[in-house]
Amino acid sequence: YALQFYRETEAEIRERKEAARKTIVQVPPSGLEIAIENYFMKELDFPKRPPWNFDMSREELEARENRYFTDQLQKKFGWKELSYFELNLETWRQLWRVLEMSDIVLIITDIRYCALMFPPSIYEFVTKTLHKEMILVLNKIDLAPAPLVVAWKHYFKEKYPSLHILTFTSYPVYNLRGNQENKAGLQVRRRRGKLRMATEGAKTLLQACKDIVKDEVDLSSWSKKISEEMELEFDDSEDIEVGETVEMKKVDTSYVEHEKYKDGILTIGCIGQPNVGKSSLMNAIMGKKVVSVSRTPGHTKHFQTIFLTSNVRLCDCPGLVFPSKVPKTLQVLMGSFPIAQLREPYSSVQHLAERLDLVKLLKLQHPENDEEWSSIDICDGWALKRRFYTARAARLDTYRAANNILRMALDGKICLCLHPPNFANKKEFWENNPDVQIVRWIQARSNDDQHEEDAFVSSEEEEERDNTKALETNDDDDICSGKDEGERSDSDSEDSGNDAAVGTSNKFAALVGD
């Protein structure tokens, strides 16, 4: 089940390296605004299971699936027109099985790049062909400003009326230690040793499922589980729980006839692109680590079924990169393309530097004492600061520095968020929108938390100390060690937000009771 992607030519690599030596030109705030239709055209579909019947042999079925998989896209688009998408048929079979067996389809996206992670074709297929309900989860909202989260939520609701939309984070305040960022904007947060259930997000998901299933499935056991979790005292003294090992075993991905709410059980299928936090979301809903997680795309090899309660089961599907026209530079920042397999990382760093002030953010010194910065200069400056040198010649290790910067961006330490159309013109409107309070409630933030966030360290010496501590914990070995997707960097600050979940039941009734 290894990820497979189209391979670039040597000429393409050289051309992109040369472009990375050009001076960086900053993009205005409106340059962060994107629209789904620019990357997912109406004629751009995703591979589906071809028509099937019991008279066909296994060989005939597999041959038809292979033809259907390649011909369907090649007839309309050339490989170079499309982004790098999943070419492994076995992985698509996992998606087909999960879609067929689910009563509700949960499509999970990273709030930072949500428009690039939501293929309209799968929405059309689930709602109009399968006639099933779909819930969009805007995940990792702790990495984005609350007004931006609200703006994206309204954008999706306006374009896709049948879509149920939720906001979620596996790391509300009480699951984080040292919840703050420095003046430059670098995230210096770290998750706690033991996770609590993300009760605010779990409540919104439960309510959405109740609205869909009505009285056909009894969800009282799920509601009871959340209530019991809220009453438990938080103990941060335990070690991080070790997740179950993902066993490489043969999984049946053949066609299954769907029976709605079979045996009184609600099946929720979780789908999405790699690194959107599907496995972390399942762990946060369960209140313990039940699914192995990693930052590496393709970590989840096959769909896994886990019972949340006796009559609610979650089905975790491997992350799939859908066909689109998203450029590779963005796919790398989204986490859809494995950073370890990058032959040329500098163009992705350039895309990041054009939209964020990396020089100020990372406090870089130009390696050649020049005033103009290129993508290569930024990587050399970071290598100089982190003391990344090649083994034999002892030159600055530009490639390692570039990979390190991209891993920080993927992990949320360097945080780039894309905006919906016209966000810059309506920024004040979204800041005053009442839904902002709901987002802050799901993040488990109070007004006091906001004051703490705004009270940045004023001393230059203390600020530099916090930066150094955050960066020293971010070496390649630490990032590749298979820790949780949402883990943030180190901080010296005291624990905060232990009691943020207190009274969530009353807040939930007040905020989303209607």
XYZ file of N, CA, C and O in Angstrom, residues 61-199:
556
model
N -12.723 -8.470 -12.860
C -13.026 -7.297 -12.044
C -11.782 -6.425 -11.858
O -11.831 -5.200 -12.009
N -10.641 -7.057 -11.532
C -9.417 -6.296 -11.306
C -8.946 -5.618 -12.587
O -8.463 -4.481 -12.555
N -9.086 -6.318 -13.731
C -8.693 -5.715 -15.009
C -9.568 -4.507 -15.327
O -9.077 -3.471 -15.796
N -10.864 -4.609 -15.043
C -11.780 -3.490 -15.304
C -11.458 -2.315 -14.378
O -11.475 -1.157 -14.805
N -11.148 -2.610 -13.117
C -10.803 -1.545 -12.176
C -9.539 -0.811 -12.613
O -9.450 0.407 -12.521
N -8.548 -1.563 -13.090
C -7.298 -0.941 -13.537
C -7.530 -0.036 -14.739
O -6.999 1.078 -14.802
N -8.324 -0.516 -15.710
C -8.615 0.292 -16.897
C -9.411 1.536 -16.518
O -9.131 2.638 -16.975
N -10.401 1.336 -15.680
C -11.269 2.428 -15.251
C -10.450 3.488 -14.504
O -10.685 4.684 -14.639
N -9.485 3.021 -13.730
C -8.671 3.908 -12.894
C -7.799 4.832 -13.731
O -7.727 6.039 -13.489
N -7.136 4.282 -14.758
C -6.202 5.082 -15.556
C -6.878 5.818 -16.709
O -6.625 7.010 -16.933
N -7.762 5.122 -17.441
C -8.355 5.721 -18.632
C -9.268 6.892 -18.315
O -9.372 7.845 -19.085
N -9.967 6.808 -17.181
C -10.962 7.821 -16.835
C -10.360 9.222 -16.792
O -10.973 10.188 -17.232
N -9.123 9.338 -16.261
C -8.496 10.648 -16.132
C -7.641 11.000 -17.344
O -7.577 12.149 -17.756
N -6.989 9.980 -17.924
C -6.100 10.246 -19.044
C -6.844 10.728 -20.295
O -6.285 11.418 -21.132
N -8.112 10.356 -20.443
C -8.896 10.799 -21.595
C -9.136 12.303 -21.569
O -9.238 12.947 -22.611
N -9.235 12.877 -20.372
C -9.568 14.293 -20.241
C -8.352 15.168 -19.936
O -8.309 16.329 -20.301
N -7.379 14.601 -19.210
C -6.224 15.386 -18.777
C -4.937 14.592 -19.016
O -4.929 13.378 -18.931
N -3.858 15.326 -19.266
C -2.536 14.699 -19.290
C -1.979 14.648 -17.887
O -2.419 15.392 -17.000
N -0.987 13.785 -17.679
C -0.443 13.648 -16.324
C 0.143 14.969 -15.819
O 0.059 15.287 -14.629
N 0.761 15.751 -16.726
C 1.417 16.975 -16.287
C 0.425 18.085 -15.989
O 0.760 19.063 -15.323
N -0.797 17.951 -16.465
C -1.827 18.964 -16.170
C -2.316 18.853 -14.738
O -2.775 19.825 -14.147
N -2.244 17.650 -14.188
C -2.806 17.395 -12.865
C -1.742 17.491 -11.781
O -0.544 17.425 -12.052
N -2.199 17.606 -10.556
C -1.294 17.565 -9.421
C -0.827 16.129 -9.203
O -1.283 15.192 -9.865
N 0.068 15.960 -8.246
C 0.522 14.610 -7.907
C -0.553 13.953 -7.044
O -0.815 14.402 -5.933
N -1.184 12.910 -7.592
C -2.252 12.249 -6.846
C -1.953 10.763 -6.718
O -1.040 10.240 -7.358
N -2.712 10.095 -5.865
C -2.483 8.685 -5.557
C -2.673 7.809 -6.795
O -3.719 7.847 -7.434
N -1.652 7.009 -7.117
C -1.701 6.132 -8.283
C -1.867 4.665 -7.907
O -1.902 3.811 -8.791
N -1.943 4.376 -6.619
C -2.036 2.987 -6.171
C -3.506 2.561 -6.109
O -4.281 3.082 -5.306
N -3.870 1.613 -6.936
C -5.260 1.163 -6.995
C -5.718 0.555 -5.678
O -6.882 0.700 -5.284
N -4.814 -0.119 -4.961
C -5.187 -0.746 -3.685
C -5.675 0.303 -2.676
O -6.597 0.042 -1.900
N -5.040 1.461 -2.690
C -5.457 2.511 -1.754
C -6.838 3.042 -2.103
O -7.648 3.344 -1.221
N -7.133 3.154 -3.403
C -8.473 3.604 -3.809
C -9.524 2.564 -3.433
O -10.655 2.921 -3.098
N -9.162 1.275 -3.479
C -10.117 0.242 -3.061
C -10.499 0.398 -1.587
O -11.618 0.093 -1.177
N -9.544 0.871 -0.785
C -9.851 1.129 0.628
C -10.952 2.203 0.737
O -11.878 2.081 1.537
N -10.805 3.256 -0.066
C -11.806 4.335 -0.050
C -13.161 3.820 -0.498
O -14.189 4.132 0.128
N -13.193 3.041 -1.576
C -14.469 2.516 -2.079
C -15.186 1.715 -0.993
O -16.399 1.861 -0.804
N -14.447 0.862 -0.290
C -15.071 0.021 0.737
C -15.622 0.863 1.888
O -16.729 0.626 2.375
N -14.840 1.867 2.322
C -15.289 2.726 3.425
C -16.542 3.503 3.035
O -17.496 3.619 3.821
N -16.581 4.041 1.801
C -17.763 4.778 1.348
C -18.990 3.879 1.294
O -20.101 4.303 1.618
N -18.795 2.622 0.885
C -19.920 1.687 0.751
C -20.471 1.251 2.098
O -21.678 1.097 2.264
N -19.615 1.077 3.087
C -20.068 0.528 4.365
C -20.536 1.600 5.352
O -21.152 1.286 6.373
N -20.277 2.889 5.067
C -20.589 3.960 6.012
C -22.035 4.434 5.886
O -22.589 4.497 4.795
N -22.616 4.795 7.021
C -23.927 5.460 7.042
C -23.766 6.969 6.900
O -24.565 7.643 6.264
N -22.731 7.502 7.549
C -22.387 8.926 7.461
C -20.926 9.024 7.049
O -20.080 8.326 7.601
N -20.651 9.868 6.072
C -19.271 10.053 5.609
C -18.722 11.337 6.200
O -19.298 12.417 6.023
N -17.620 11.202 6.906
C -16.952 12.330 7.552
C -15.733 12.678 6.703
O -14.783 11.895 6.642
N -15.728 13.813 6.016
C -14.546 14.216 5.252
C -13.814 15.285 6.057
O -14.394 16.295 6.453
N -12.556 15.015 6.336
C -11.775 15.840 7.253
C -10.754 16.646 6.459
O -10.068 16.112 5.585
N -10.665 17.940 6.749
C -9.711 18.815 6.077
C -8.937 19.625 7.118
O -9.415 19.857 8.227
N -7.750 20.036 6.744
C -6.928 20.921 7.564
C -7.403 22.349 7.295
O -7.446 22.797 6.146
N -7.761 23.076 8.344
C -8.323 24.418 8.186
C -7.382 25.334 7.421
O -7.820 26.255 6.721
N -6.075 25.083 7.472
C -5.108 25.962 6.801
C -5.231 25.882 5.278
O -4.963 26.847 4.581
N -5.607 24.699 4.767
C -5.684 24.493 3.308
C -6.985 23.779 2.934
O -7.016 22.972 2.024
N -8.063 24.087 3.629
C -9.288 23.296 3.500
C -9.861 23.300 2.080
O -10.388 22.285 1.615
N -9.759 24.420 1.350
C -10.317 24.468 -0.007
C -9.541 23.570 -0.968
O -10.085 23.124 -1.982
N -8.287 23.279 -0.664
C -7.465 22.427 -1.510
C -7.620 20.951 -1.150
O -7.068 20.087 -1.835
N -8.348 20.678 -0.080
C -8.483 19.305 0.418
C -9.912 18.783 0.312
O -10.200 17.689 0.795
N -10.791 19.560 -0.307
C -12.190 19.161 -0.410
C -12.568 19.000 -1.877
O -12.926 19.983 -2.544
N -12.504 17.782 -2.429
C -12.892 17.578 -3.830
C -14.411 17.601 -3.979
O -15.110 16.760 -3.392
N -14.971 18.534 -4.728
C -16.429 18.577 -4.916
C -16.978 17.294 -5.529
O -18.143 16.956 -5.307
N -16.153 16.568 -6.285
C -16.622 15.341 -6.936
C -17.044 14.289 -5.917
O -18.009 13.554 -6.143
N -16.347 14.211 -4.798
C -16.714 13.206 -3.796
C -17.973 13.648 -3.056
O -18.786 12.814 -2.630
N -18.169 14.948 -2.908
C -19.413 15.458 -2.309
C -20.602 15.095 -3.193
O -21.636 14.624 -2.694
N -20.452 15.290 -4.503
C -21.526 14.946 -5.437
C -21.798 13.444 -5.415
O -22.949 13.008 -5.445
N -20.745 12.642 -5.359
C -20.899 11.192 -5.384
C -21.600 10.672 -4.133
O -22.520 9.845 -4.209
N -21.200 11.170 -2.972
C -21.778 10.685 -1.714
C -23.226 11.137 -1.560
O -24.098 10.346 -1.191
N -23.500 12.401 -1.852
C -24.846 12.935 -1.600
C -25.855 12.581 -2.684
O -27.029 12.358 -2.390
N -25.401 12.502 -3.962
C -26.343 12.297 -5.062
C -26.354 10.879 -5.617
O -27.388 10.410 -6.104
N -25.223 10.184 -5.566
C -25.170 8.809 -6.069
C -25.424 7.796 -4.958
O -26.264 6.906 -5.094
N -24.694 7.958 -3.836
C -24.891 7.033 -2.709
C -26.064 7.438 -1.827
O -26.527 6.638 -1.006
N -26.518 8.680 -1.956
C -27.635 9.220 -1.142
C -27.349 9.070 0.350
O -28.189 8.617 1.131
N -26.152 9.489 0.734
C -25.762 9.465 2.141
C -25.439 10.879 2.605
O -25.178 11.777 1.808
N -25.468 11.056 3.921
C -25.161 12.364 4.496
C -23.648 12.514 4.634
O -22.932 11.562 4.941
N -23.168 13.732 4.399
C -21.739 14.012 4.515
C -21.507 15.152 5.492
O -22.213 16.165 5.462
N -20.520 14.964 6.360
C -20.130 15.989 7.330
C -18.718 16.444 7.001
O -17.799 15.623 6.884
N -18.536 17.755 6.817
C -17.206 18.318 6.620
C -16.662 18.765 7.970
O -17.297 19.544 8.685
N -15.479 18.260 8.317
C -14.831 18.644 9.572
C -13.648 19.547 9.239
O -12.689 19.117 8.591
N -13.718 20.801 9.651
C -12.593 21.723 9.527
C -11.708 21.498 10.741
O -11.987 21.995 11.834
N -10.652 20.723 10.556
C -9.816 20.257 11.662
C -8.633 21.201 11.906
O -8.324 22.051 11.085
N -7.993 21.027 13.049
C -6.802 21.791 13.464
C -7.095 23.284 13.569
O -6.265 24.129 13.211
N -8.266 23.631 14.080
C -8.630 25.053 14.156
C -7.814 25.792 15.212
O -7.880 27.026 15.285
N -7.040 25.059 16.032
C -6.156 25.745 16.982
C -5.008 26.446 16.251
O -4.310 27.274 16.845
N -4.802 26.141 14.963
C -3.715 26.749 14.186
C -4.174 27.964 13.387
O -3.358 28.577 12.688
N -5.441 28.321 13.437
C -5.964 29.429 12.632
C -6.732 30.414 13.509
O -7.317 30.027 14.523
N -6.758 31.702 13.135
C -7.561 32.677 13.878
C -9.045 32.319 13.783
O -9.510 31.862 12.732
N -9.782 32.555 14.858
C -11.204 32.200 14.901
C -12.018 32.873 13.782
O -12.869 32.223 13.170
N -11.795 34.172 13.457
C -12.578 34.781 12.358
C -12.359 34.074 11.019
O -13.292 33.967 10.217
N -11.140 33.594 10.774
C -10.860 32.892 9.523
C -11.603 31.560 9.476
O -12.126 31.163 8.431
N -11.682 30.874 10.610
C -12.421 29.608 10.688
C -13.890 29.842 10.353
O -14.501 29.082 9.591
N -14.467 30.891 10.911
C -15.874 31.216 10.663
C -16.088 31.557 9.186
O -17.077 31.130 8.570
N -15.148 32.294 8.602
C -15.276 32.668 7.189
C -15.261 31.438 6.287
O -16.061 31.337 5.354
N -14.381 30.477 6.569
C -14.351 29.245 5.773
C -15.626 28.429 5.949
O -16.143 27.843 5.005
N -16.132 28.396 7.156
C -17.356 27.634 7.421
C -18.517 28.187 6.601
O -19.275 27.427 5.975
N -18.667 29.500 6.560
C -19.742 30.121 5.784
C -19.514 29.940 4.290
O -20.477 29.791 3.524
N -18.258 29.946 3.860
C -17.942 29.753 2.444
C -18.410 28.379 1.970
O -19.055 28.254 0.919
N -18.107 27.339 2.732
C -18.516 25.983 2.354
C -20.032 25.807 2.427
O -20.627 25.136 1.585
N -20.649 26.415 3.427
C -22.097 26.272 3.576
C -22.831 26.926 2.415
O -23.869 26.424 1.946
N -22.308 28.022 1.923
C -22.935 28.726 0.810
C -22.803 27.940 -0.495
O -23.730 27.890 -1.297
N -21.665 27.282 -0.699
C -21.420 26.553 -1.941
C -22.032 25.154 -1.931
O -22.415 24.631 -2.976
N -22.123 24.528 -0.754
C -22.609 23.147 -0.651
C -23.687 23.069 0.435
O -23.407 22.704 1.578
N -24.926 23.408 0.091
C -26.002 23.516 1.086
C -26.297 22.215 1.831
O -26.730 22.257 2.984
N -26.101 21.064 1.182
C -26.423 19.786 1.830
C -25.343 19.316 2.791
O -25.495 18.287 3.453
N -24.268 20.053 2.879
C -23.125 19.652 3.699
C -23.315 20.086 5.144
O -23.687 21.223 5.418
N -23.080 19.156 6.070
C -23.035 19.496 7.496
C -21.596 19.888 7.818
O -20.669 19.141 7.495
N -21.396 21.028 8.462
C -20.042 21.546 8.671
C -19.753 21.698 10.160
O -20.524 22.323 10.890
N -18.632 21.110 10.589
C -18.191 21.188 11.983
C -16.778 21.738 12.041
O -16.003 21.599 11.093
N -16.447 22.367 13.160
C -15.058 22.766 13.418
C -14.535 21.925 14.565
O -15.266 21.608 15.508
N -13.268 21.550 14.492
C -12.732 20.580 15.456
C -11.245 20.827 15.681
O -10.543 21.294 14.789
N -10.781 20.504 16.870
C -9.355 20.423 17.151
C -9.108 19.293 18.144
O -9.875 19.117 19.103
N -8.092 18.508 17.873
C -7.698 17.449 18.810
C -6.931 18.036 19.983
O -6.686 17.345 20.966
N -6.546 19.313 19.871
C -5.723 19.948 20.899
C -6.342 21.236 21.408
O -5.840 22.333 21.141
N -7.483 21.133 22.122
C -7.989 22.316 22.821
C -6.995 22.722 23.905
O -6.018 22.011 24.163
N -7.239 23.857 24.538
C -6.286 24.428 25.485
C -5.848 23.427 26.542
O -4.666 23.340 26.889
N -6.774 22.615 27.060
C -6.412 21.718 28.160
C -5.566 20.535 27.702
O -5.109 19.749 28.526
N -5.370 20.361 26.399
C -4.464 19.324 25.900
C -3.118 19.894 25.455
O -2.318 19.207 24.849
N -2.899 21.186 25.749
C -1.650 21.840 25.370
C -0.927 22.350 26.604
O -1.543 22.700 27.611
N 0.389 22.405 26.526
C 1.208 22.963 27.589
C 1.900 24.205 27.032
O 2.483 24.167 25.955
N 1.840 25.309 27.771
C 2.483 26.526 27.313
C 1.833 27.072 26.055
O 2.486 27.219 25.036
N 0.548 27.376 26.126
C -0.202 27.792 24.936
C 0.065 29.263 24.620
O -0.592 30.155 25.149
N 1.083 29.532 23.768
C 1.413 30.911 23.419
C 2.235 30.910 22.148
O 2.607 29.883 21.619
N 2.504 32.106 21.639
C 3.406 32.264 20.499
C 4.215 33.524 20.732
O 3.831 34.385 21.513
N 5.377 33.631 20.078
C 6.221 34.802 20.295
C 5.797 35.972 19.411
O 4.879 35.858 18.622
N 6.510 37.074 19.539
C 6.133 38.287 18.801
C 6.164 38.081 17.300
O 5.332 38.602 16.574
N 7.149 37.334 16.836
C 7.273 37.121 15.399
C 6.155 36.255 14.854
O 5.843 36.295 13.674
N 5.548 35.438 15.701
C 4.438 34.589 15.269
C 4.768 33.112 15.225
O 3.937 32.311 14.805
N 5.965 32.718 15.655
C 6.344 31.310 15.658
C 5.622 30.584 16.783
O 5.611 31.040 17.928
N 4.987 29.458 16.452
C 4.242 28.704 17.459
C 5.219 28.044 18.429
O 6.170 27.395 18.007
N 5.003 28.217 19.725
C 5.871 27.611 20.737
C 5.011 26.825 21.720
O 5.092 26.991 22.926
N 4.170 25.968 21.172
C 3.258 25.183 22.002
C 3.631 23.705 21.960
O 4.205 23.226 21.000
N 3.250 23.015 22.989
C 3.559 21.590 23.075
C 2.374 20.858 23.697
O 1.791 21.340 24.663
N 2.030 19.691 23.165
C 0.912 18.925 23.702
C 1.283 18.291 25.036
O 2.457 18.064 25.339
N 0.276 18.025 25.837
C 0.485 17.380 27.129
C 0.861 15.921 26.947
O 0.710 15.340 25.885
N 1.329 15.341 28.016
C 1.728 13.933 27.966
C 0.558 13.008 27.691
O 0.652 12.102 26.884
N -0.589 13.254 28.323
C -1.755 12.393 28.148
C -2.921 13.242 27.653
O -3.238 14.279 28.202
N -3.563 12.785 26.586
C -4.661 13.537 25.991
C -5.972 13.290 26.726
O -6.262 12.171 27.131
N -6.752 14.356 26.856
C -8.140 14.207 27.274
C -9.011 14.134 26.042
O -8.614 14.534 24.956
N -10.211 13.635 26.210
C -11.168 13.698 25.109
C -11.442 15.163 24.772
O -11.631 15.987 25.674
N -11.445 15.487 23.501
C -11.792 16.850 23.063
C -13.313 16.971 23.145
O -14.026 16.820 22.143
N -13.816 17.235 24.344
C -15.259 17.132 24.603
C -16.081 18.138 23.806
O -17.196 17.839 23.388
